[in-house]
Amino acid sequence: MKVLVIGGDGYCGWATALYLSNRGYEVGILDSLVRRHWDNELGVETLTPIALIQQRLQRWQDLTGKSIDLFIGDITNYEFLSKTLHQFQPNALVHFGEQRSAPFSMIDREHAVLTQVNNVVGTLNLLYAMREDFPDCHLVKLGTMGEYGTPNIDIEEGYITIEHNGRKDTLPYPKQPGSMYHLSKVHDSHNIHFACRIWGLRATDLNQGVVYGVLTEETGMDELLINRLDYDGVFGTALNRFCIQAAIGHPLTVYGKGGQTRGFLDIRDTVRCVELAIANPAQPGEFRVFNQFTEQFSVGDLALMVKNAGNAMGLKVEINHLDNPRVEKEEHYFNAKNTKLLDLGLQPHLLSDSLLDSLLNFAIKYQKRVDHKQIMPKVSWHRN
Ligand SMILES: O=c1ccn([C@@H]2O[C@H](COP(=O)(O)OP(=O)(O)O[C@H]3O[C@H](CS(=O)(=O)O)[C@@H](O)[C@H](O)[C@H]3O)[C@@H](O)[C@H]2O)c(=O)[nH]1
């Protein structure tokens, strides 16, 4: 089975490409490498030193004998995309190739437009390329739990059955995203759903929660295969940031009250979830939605867990409640379903003391690379 991983040079994409290659899939990576460019523009570097994509792939081949084809280019360029698909002939497309940071999308108008054009046009191009020449190919698209927002009712997996004035229907679950980035994913979901309904394409939208961790079996094999681990205020995400902050003695940056609750998962489960989706494809015409997370936590609870784990290792860890740079509910109901991937056989790696220890130790190992100026959030959702 041939799988093209779009965005295969990024945090989730790199881990997934190696995992699938190790499991015997024929893997190609398509990536524009723009994420490395955005790091340069923002003046930030991931905690871990990441090798050039070509060196990474050479090392993978030397270690395992498995080769991964590389296509460098941008899927917003339809000609490049179409040429690549014809060359590679994929059976499944795994699409991580989007601008994925909420703060980045909220910097200013330019970054909002960049995010939405990049994400929506890239995915639209994919849908048209599939419609033209690869109508049977299965699209596995990374969506986000943030598409739903934080409604005061249970969150279902993509659809909700509603009774209204004596009639009943199962309809797309209402969306109330919290950033221009999260909105771009909602727009994608609508476009993909349309392509499935009208053209009979098949797709799975993986509404992923916040990913944490850095090691997978494959990326841990060699220093040159090491994954990125972002800690800065733009691309760093909650738990990873807290561990790195604890390791360098920076107070943990809880935004506001800290009751913000989200779905979380270990990166070792991200790669497995993608494989489960590929191995059990959607039917022609089906737009399938899986909620891809394993546990729910509030950011305040996560900060406490990191503080306790850090204290146990002899680190002094403080928790700071900062003025929230985002506009979001800080105390709210949150109960999201996540049974579909479990039904397909996902065995979650739940957040444990040993994972926190390993992440903290990882952060301590690379602490010299941390630029302390990049920790505090600088992007505000507020009007002024
Ligand atoms: O130092 C921090 C960082 C974040 N938060 C809070 O933690 C929550 C999550 O923020 P995040 O930065 O960890 O994650 P988010 O911006 O939601 O985006 C990340 O997680 C999303 C899944 S979800 O959150 O929408 O379920 C993915 O789609 C995105 O690509 C990924 O960057 C927010 O309430 C935020 O205010 C803090 O309190 N302190």
Coordinates of C-alpha atoms and ligand atoms in Angstrom, one line a residue:
M1 CA 0.0 0.0 0.0
K2 CA 1.4 3.4 -1.0
V3 CA 0.9 6.3 1.3
L4 CA 1.9 9.9 0.6
V5 CA 2.4 11.8 3.9
I6 CA 1.9 15.5 3.1
G7 CA 3.7 17.6 5.7
G8 CA 6.0 14.7 6.5
D9 CA 8.8 16.9 7.7
G10 CA 6.7 18.3 10.7
Y11 CA 6.2 17.1 14.2
C12 CA 3.3 14.6 13.7
G13 CA 4.1 14.0 10.0
W14 CA 7.7 12.9 10.5
A15 CA 6.8 10.5 13.3
T16 CA 4.0 9.1 11.1
A17 CA 6.0 8.7 7.9
L18 CA 8.7 6.7 9.8
Y19 CA 6.1 4.6 11.6
L20 CA 4.3 3.7 8.4
S21 CA 7.6 2.9 6.6
N22 CA 8.6 0.6 9.5
R23 CA 5.2 -1.2 9.3
G24 CA 5.8 -2.0 5.7
Y25 CA 3.9 0.7 3.9
E26 CA 5.5 2.3 0.8
V27 CA 5.8 5.9 2.0
G28 CA 6.5 9.1 0.2
I29 CA 6.9 12.5 1.9
L30 CA 5.6 15.7 0.3
D31 CA 6.6 18.8 2.1
S32 CA 7.3 22.4 1.2
L33 CA 9.7 22.8 4.2
V34 CA 7.9 26.1 5.0
R35 CA 7.7 25.3 8.7
R36 CA 11.5 25.5 8.9
H37 CA 11.1 28.9 7.1
W38 CA 8.5 30.1 9.6
D39 CA 10.8 29.2 12.5
N40 CA 13.5 31.3 10.9
E41 CA 11.1 34.2 10.4
L42 CA 10.0 34.1 14.0
G43 CA 13.6 33.6 15.2
V44 CA 12.7 30.4 17.1
E45 CA 14.3 27.0 17.0
T46 CA 12.8 23.7 18.2
L47 CA 14.3 22.4 21.4
T48 CA 15.9 19.5 19.6
P49 CA 18.4 19.9 16.8
I50 CA 16.6 18.5 13.7
A51 CA 18.6 17.4 10.7
L52 CA 17.9 18.3 7.1
I53 CA 15.1 16.2 5.6
Q54 CA 17.5 14.6 3.1
Q55 CA 19.9 13.6 5.9
R56 CA 17.0 12.2 7.9
L57 CA 15.8 10.1 5.1
Q58 CA 19.3 8.8 4.2
R59 CA 19.8 7.8 7.9
W60 CA 16.5 6.0 7.9
Q61 CA 17.5 4.1 4.8
D62 CA 21.0 3.2 6.2
L63 CA 19.4 2.0 9.4
T64 CA 16.5 0.0 8.1
G65 CA 17.0 -0.5 4.4
K66 CA 13.7 1.2 3.8
S67 CA 13.5 4.1 1.4
I68 CA 11.1 7.0 1.5
D69 CA 10.5 9.1 -1.6
L70 CA 10.8 12.9 -1.1
F71 CA 8.8 15.5 -3.0
I72 CA 9.7 19.1 -2.1
G73 CA 7.0 21.5 -3.1
D74 CA 3.8 23.2 -2.1
I75 CA 0.3 21.7 -2.6
T76 CA -1.1 25.1 -3.2
N77 CA 0.7 24.8 -6.5
Y78 CA -1.7 22.5 -8.4
E79 CA 0.7 21.6 -11.1
F80 CA 3.3 20.4 -8.7
L81 CA 0.7 18.5 -6.7
S82 CA -0.8 16.8 -9.7
K83 CA 2.6 15.8 -11.1
T84 CA 3.7 14.3 -7.7
L85 CA 0.5 12.3 -7.4
H86 CA 1.0 10.9 -10.9
Q87 CA 4.6 10.0 -10.1
F88 CA 3.9 8.4 -6.7
Q89 CA 0.4 6.8 -7.4
P90 CA -0.8 6.8 -3.8
N91 CA -3.5 4.5 -2.4
A92 CA -3.9 6.8 0.7
L93 CA -3.1 10.5 1.3
V94 CA -2.3 11.5 4.8
H95 CA -2.6 15.3 5.0
F96 CA -0.7 17.1 7.8
G97 CA 0.5 19.8 5.4
E98 CA -1.1 22.9 7.0
Q99 CA -0.2 25.9 9.2
R100 CA -1.1 24.4 12.5
S101 CA -0.6 27.1 15.1
A102 CA -3.5 29.1 16.6
P103 CA -1.3 32.0 17.8
F104 CA 0.5 32.2 14.4
S105 CA -2.8 32.7 12.8
M106 CA -3.8 35.4 15.2
I107 CA -0.6 37.6 14.8
D108 CA -2.2 39.9 12.3
R109 CA -4.3 40.0 9.1
E110 CA -1.4 38.7 7.0
H111 CA -0.9 35.6 9.2
A112 CA -4.6 34.9 9.3
V113 CA -4.9 35.2 5.5
L114 CA -1.7 33.1 5.0
T115 CA -3.1 30.4 7.3
Q116 CA -6.5 30.2 5.7
V117 CA -5.3 30.5 2.1
N118 CA -2.5 27.9 2.7
N119 CA -4.8 25.4 4.5
V120 CA -8.0 25.8 2.5
V121 CA -6.4 26.1 -0.9
G122 CA -4.0 23.2 -0.3
T123 CA -6.8 20.9 0.7
L124 CA -9.1 22.1 -2.1
N125 CA -6.3 21.3 -4.6
L126 CA -6.0 17.8 -3.1
L127 CA -9.7 17.3 -3.5
Y128 CA -9.7 18.4 -7.1
A129 CA -6.6 16.2 -7.9
M130 CA -8.4 13.2 -6.3
R131 CA -11.6 14.0 -8.3
E132 CA -9.6 14.2 -11.6
D133 CA -7.4 11.1 -11.4
F134 CA -7.5 9.4 -8.0
P135 CA -11.2 9.1 -7.0
D136 CA -10.6 5.8 -5.1
C137 CA -7.7 7.1 -3.0
H138 CA -8.5 7.5 0.7
L139 CA -7.9 11.0 2.2
V140 CA -6.9 10.9 5.8
K141 CA -7.0 14.5 6.8
L142 CA -5.8 16.0 10.1
G143 CA -8.6 18.1 11.5
T144 CA -8.7 19.3 15.1
M145 CA -10.9 18.9 18.2
G146 CA -10.8 22.7 18.3
E147 CA -13.3 22.7 15.4
Y148 CA -16.1 22.0 18.0
G149 CA -15.0 24.7 20.5
T150 CA -16.4 24.2 24.0
P151 CA -20.2 23.7 23.8
N152 CA -22.2 23.1 26.9
I153 CA -23.3 19.6 25.7
D154 CA -21.4 16.4 24.9
I155 CA -19.3 16.5 21.8
E156 CA -20.0 13.7 19.3
E157 CA -17.7 12.4 16.6
G158 CA -18.5 14.6 13.7
Y159 CA -22.3 14.3 13.6
I160 CA -25.2 14.8 16.0
T161 CA -28.8 13.5 15.7
I162 CA -31.3 16.3 16.2
E163 CA -35.0 16.2 16.6
H164 CA -36.7 19.4 15.6
N165 CA -40.4 20.1 15.3
G166 CA -41.2 16.5 15.2
R167 CA -38.6 15.5 12.5
K168 CA -35.2 13.9 13.0
D169 CA -31.9 14.0 11.1
T170 CA -28.2 13.3 11.7
L171 CA -26.3 16.4 10.8
P172 CA -22.7 17.8 11.1
Y173 CA -21.9 18.7 14.7
P174 CA -22.0 22.5 15.2
K175 CA -18.6 24.2 15.0
Q176 CA -17.4 27.1 17.2
P177 CA -13.7 27.3 16.7
G178 CA -11.5 29.7 18.7
S179 CA -8.9 31.0 16.3
M180 CA -8.3 31.8 12.6
Y181 CA -6.3 28.5 12.4
H182 CA -9.1 26.4 13.9
L183 CA -11.5 28.1 11.6
S184 CA -9.4 27.0 8.6
K185 CA -9.9 23.4 9.7
V186 CA -13.7 23.9 9.8
H187 CA -13.6 25.3 6.3
D188 CA -11.6 22.2 5.2
S189 CA -14.1 19.9 6.8
H190 CA -16.9 21.5 4.9
N191 CA -15.0 21.2 1.6
I192 CA -14.1 17.6 2.2
H193 CA -17.6 16.7 3.2
F194 CA -18.9 18.3 0.0
A195 CA -16.4 16.4 -2.1
C196 CA -17.5 13.1 -0.5
R197 CA -21.3 13.9 -0.9
I198 CA -21.1 15.3 -4.4
W199 CA -18.2 13.5 -6.1
G200 CA -18.2 10.2 -4.1
L201 CA -14.7 10.7 -2.7
R202 CA -13.7 8.9 0.5
A203 CA -12.2 10.7 3.5
T204 CA -11.5 10.5 7.2
D205 CA -11.3 13.7 9.2
L206 CA -9.1 13.0 12.3
N207 CA -10.2 15.6 14.8
Q208 CA -7.0 15.5 16.8
G209 CA -6.5 16.9 20.3
V210 CA -3.3 18.5 21.6
V211 CA -0.4 16.1 21.0
Y212 CA 2.4 15.7 23.6
G213 CA 5.7 13.8 23.8
V214 CA 8.6 13.5 21.4
L215 CA 9.8 9.9 21.2
T216 CA 8.4 7.2 19.0
E217 CA 10.0 3.9 18.4
E218 CA 11.4 5.1 15.1
T219 CA 12.4 8.7 15.9
G220 CA 14.2 7.4 19.0
M221 CA 16.5 5.1 16.9
D222 CA 19.1 7.7 16.1
E223 CA 20.0 11.3 16.8
L224 CA 19.6 12.2 13.1
L225 CA 16.0 10.9 13.2
I226 CA 15.1 13.1 16.3
N227 CA 11.7 14.8 16.1
R228 CA 11.1 18.5 16.7
L229 CA 9.8 19.7 20.1
D230 CA 8.5 23.2 20.1
Y231 CA 8.4 25.2 23.3
D232 CA 8.0 28.8 22.1
G233 CA 4.9 30.9 22.6
V234 CA 3.7 30.5 18.9
F235 CA 4.3 26.8 18.0
G236 CA 4.7 25.2 21.5
T237 CA 1.7 23.5 22.9
A238 CA 0.5 23.2 26.5
L239 CA 2.1 20.0 28.0
N240 CA 5.3 20.1 26.0
R241 CA 5.8 23.7 26.9
F242 CA 5.2 23.0 30.6
C243 CA 7.8 20.3 30.7
I244 CA 10.4 22.4 29.1
Q245 CA 9.5 25.4 31.3
A246 CA 9.9 23.1 34.4
A247 CA 13.3 21.8 33.2
I248 CA 14.7 25.3 32.9
G249 CA 13.2 26.7 36.1
H250 CA 10.7 29.0 34.3
P251 CA 7.3 29.3 36.0
L252 CA 4.7 27.3 34.2
T253 CA 2.6 29.6 31.9
V254 CA -1.1 28.8 32.7
Y255 CA -3.3 31.2 30.8
G256 CA -6.0 32.7 32.9
K257 CA -7.8 30.4 35.4
G258 CA -6.5 27.2 33.8
G259 CA -9.9 25.5 33.6
Q260 CA -9.6 25.2 29.8
T261 CA -10.2 21.6 29.1
R262 CA -9.0 19.8 25.9
G263 CA -8.5 16.3 24.6
F264 CA -4.8 15.2 24.7
L265 CA -2.8 12.3 23.2
D266 CA 0.7 10.9 23.1
I267 CA 2.5 11.2 19.8
R268 CA 2.9 7.4 19.8
D269 CA -0.9 7.3 19.6
T270 CA -1.1 9.8 16.8
V271 CA 0.9 7.5 14.5
R272 CA -1.1 4.5 15.4
C273 CA -4.4 6.3 14.8
V274 CA -3.4 7.3 11.3
E275 CA -2.5 3.7 10.6
L276 CA -5.8 2.5 11.9
A277 CA -7.6 5.0 9.6
I278 CA -5.6 3.9 6.6
A279 CA -6.0 0.2 7.3
N280 CA -9.8 0.6 7.7
P281 CA -10.7 3.1 4.9
A282 CA -13.9 5.1 4.6
Q283 CA -16.4 3.9 2.0
P284 CA -16.8 5.7 -1.4
G285 CA -18.9 8.8 -0.7
E286 CA -18.3 8.6 3.1
F287 CA -17.0 11.6 5.1
R288 CA -16.0 9.9 8.3
V289 CA -15.0 11.8 11.4
F290 CA -12.9 10.4 14.3
N291 CA -12.2 12.3 17.5
Q292 CA -8.5 11.6 18.0
F293 CA -7.5 12.0 21.6
T294 CA -7.2 9.6 24.5
E295 CA -7.7 11.7 27.7
Q296 CA -9.2 15.0 28.7
F297 CA -7.3 17.4 31.0
S298 CA -7.6 21.0 32.0
V299 CA -4.4 23.0 31.5
G300 CA -4.4 23.8 35.3
D301 CA -4.4 20.0 36.0
L302 CA -1.6 19.5 33.6
A303 CA 0.5 22.2 35.2
L304 CA 0.0 20.5 38.6
M305 CA 1.0 17.1 37.2
V306 CA 4.2 18.6 35.7
K307 CA 4.9 20.4 39.0
N308 CA 4.6 17.2 41.0
A309 CA 6.7 15.2 38.5
G310 CA 9.3 17.9 38.5
N311 CA 9.4 18.1 42.3
A312 CA 9.8 14.4 42.5
M313 CA 12.9 14.8 40.3
G314 CA 14.3 17.5 42.5
L315 CA 13.2 20.5 40.3
K316 CA 11.7 23.5 41.8
V317 CA 8.5 24.2 39.8
E318 CA 6.2 27.2 40.2
I319 CA 2.9 27.8 38.4
N320 CA 2.0 31.3 37.2
H321 CA -1.5 32.2 36.1
L322 CA -0.9 34.8 33.3
D323 CA -3.5 37.2 31.9
N324 CA -5.0 35.1 29.2
P325 CA -3.7 36.3 25.8
R326 CA -6.5 34.3 24.1
V327 CA -10.3 34.8 24.2
E328 CA -11.7 31.5 25.4
K329 CA -13.8 30.0 28.2
E330 CA -11.6 29.4 31.2
E331 CA -14.2 27.3 33.1
H332 CA -16.6 25.2 31.1
Y333 CA -18.2 21.8 30.5
F334 CA -16.2 19.5 28.2
N335 CA -17.1 15.9 27.4
A336 CA -16.1 14.6 24.0
K337 CA -16.7 11.1 22.6
N338 CA -13.7 9.2 21.3
T339 CA -14.8 5.6 20.8
K340 CA -14.4 5.1 17.1
L341 CA -10.6 4.7 17.1
L342 CA -10.8 2.6 20.3
D343 CA -13.3 0.3 18.4
L344 CA -10.7 -0.1 15.6
G345 CA -8.2 -1.3 18.1
L346 CA -6.3 1.7 19.5
Q347 CA -4.6 0.9 22.8
P348 CA -3.8 4.3 24.3
H349 CA -0.6 5.3 25.9
L350 CA -2.2 7.2 28.8
L351 CA -0.3 10.1 30.4
S352 CA 1.8 8.6 33.2
D353 CA 4.6 9.7 35.6
S354 CA 7.1 7.8 33.4
L355 CA 6.1 9.8 30.3
L356 CA 6.4 13.0 32.2
D357 CA 9.8 11.9 33.6
S358 CA 11.1 11.0 30.2
L359 CA 9.8 14.3 28.7
L360 CA 11.4 16.3 31.6
N361 CA 14.7 14.4 31.2
F362 CA 14.6 15.1 27.4
A363 CA 14.0 18.8 28.1
I364 CA 16.9 18.8 30.6
K365 CA 19.2 17.2 28.1
Y366 CA 18.6 20.0 25.6
Q367 CA 18.0 22.9 28.0
K368 CA 21.0 24.8 26.7
R369 CA 19.2 25.3 23.4
V370 CA 16.2 27.1 25.0
D371 CA 15.9 30.8 24.2
H372 CA 14.2 32.1 27.4
K373 CA 12.8 35.1 25.5
Q374 CA 10.6 32.9 23.4
I375 CA 8.7 31.4 26.4
M376 CA 6.1 34.1 27.2
P377 CA 3.2 34.4 24.8
K378 CA 3.3 37.5 22.6
V379 CA 0.3 37.1 20.4
S380 CA -3.0 38.5 21.7
W381 CA -6.5 37.6 20.6
H382 CA -7.8 40.9 22.0
R383 CA -8.6 43.8 19.8
N384 CA -6.1 46.1 21.6
Ligands
LIG1 O1 1.6 28.0 27.7 C1 0.4 27.7 27.5 C2 -0.1 27.3 26.3 C3 -1.4 27.0 26.1 N1 -2.3 27.2 27.2 C4 -3.7 26.9 27.0 O2 -3.8 25.5 26.6 C5 -4.9 25.3 25.7 C6 -4.4 24.6 24.5 O3 -3.5 25.5 23.8 P1 -2.3 24.8 23.0 O4 -1.4 25.9 22.5 O5 -1.7 23.7 23.7 O6 -3.0 24.2 21.7 P2 -3.9 24.8 20.6 O7 -3.6 26.3 20.4 O8 -5.3 24.5 20.8 O9 -3.4 24.1 19.3 C7 -2.8 22.8 19.4 O10 -3.8 21.8 19.6 C8 -4.8 21.7 18.6 C9 -5.8 20.7 19.0 S1 -7.1 21.3 20.0 O11 -6.6 22.1 21.1 O12 -7.9 22.1 19.1 O13 -7.8 20.2 20.5 C10 -4.2 21.5 17.2 O14 -5.2 21.5 16.2 C11 -3.1 22.5 16.9 O15 -2.5 22.2 15.7 C12 -2.1 22.5 18.0 O16 -1.1 23.5 17.8 C13 -5.5 26.7 25.4 O17 -6.6 26.9 26.2 C14 -4.4 27.7 25.9 O18 -4.9 28.9 26.3 C15 -1.8 27.6 28.4 O19 -2.6 27.8 29.3 N2 -0.5 27.9 28.5

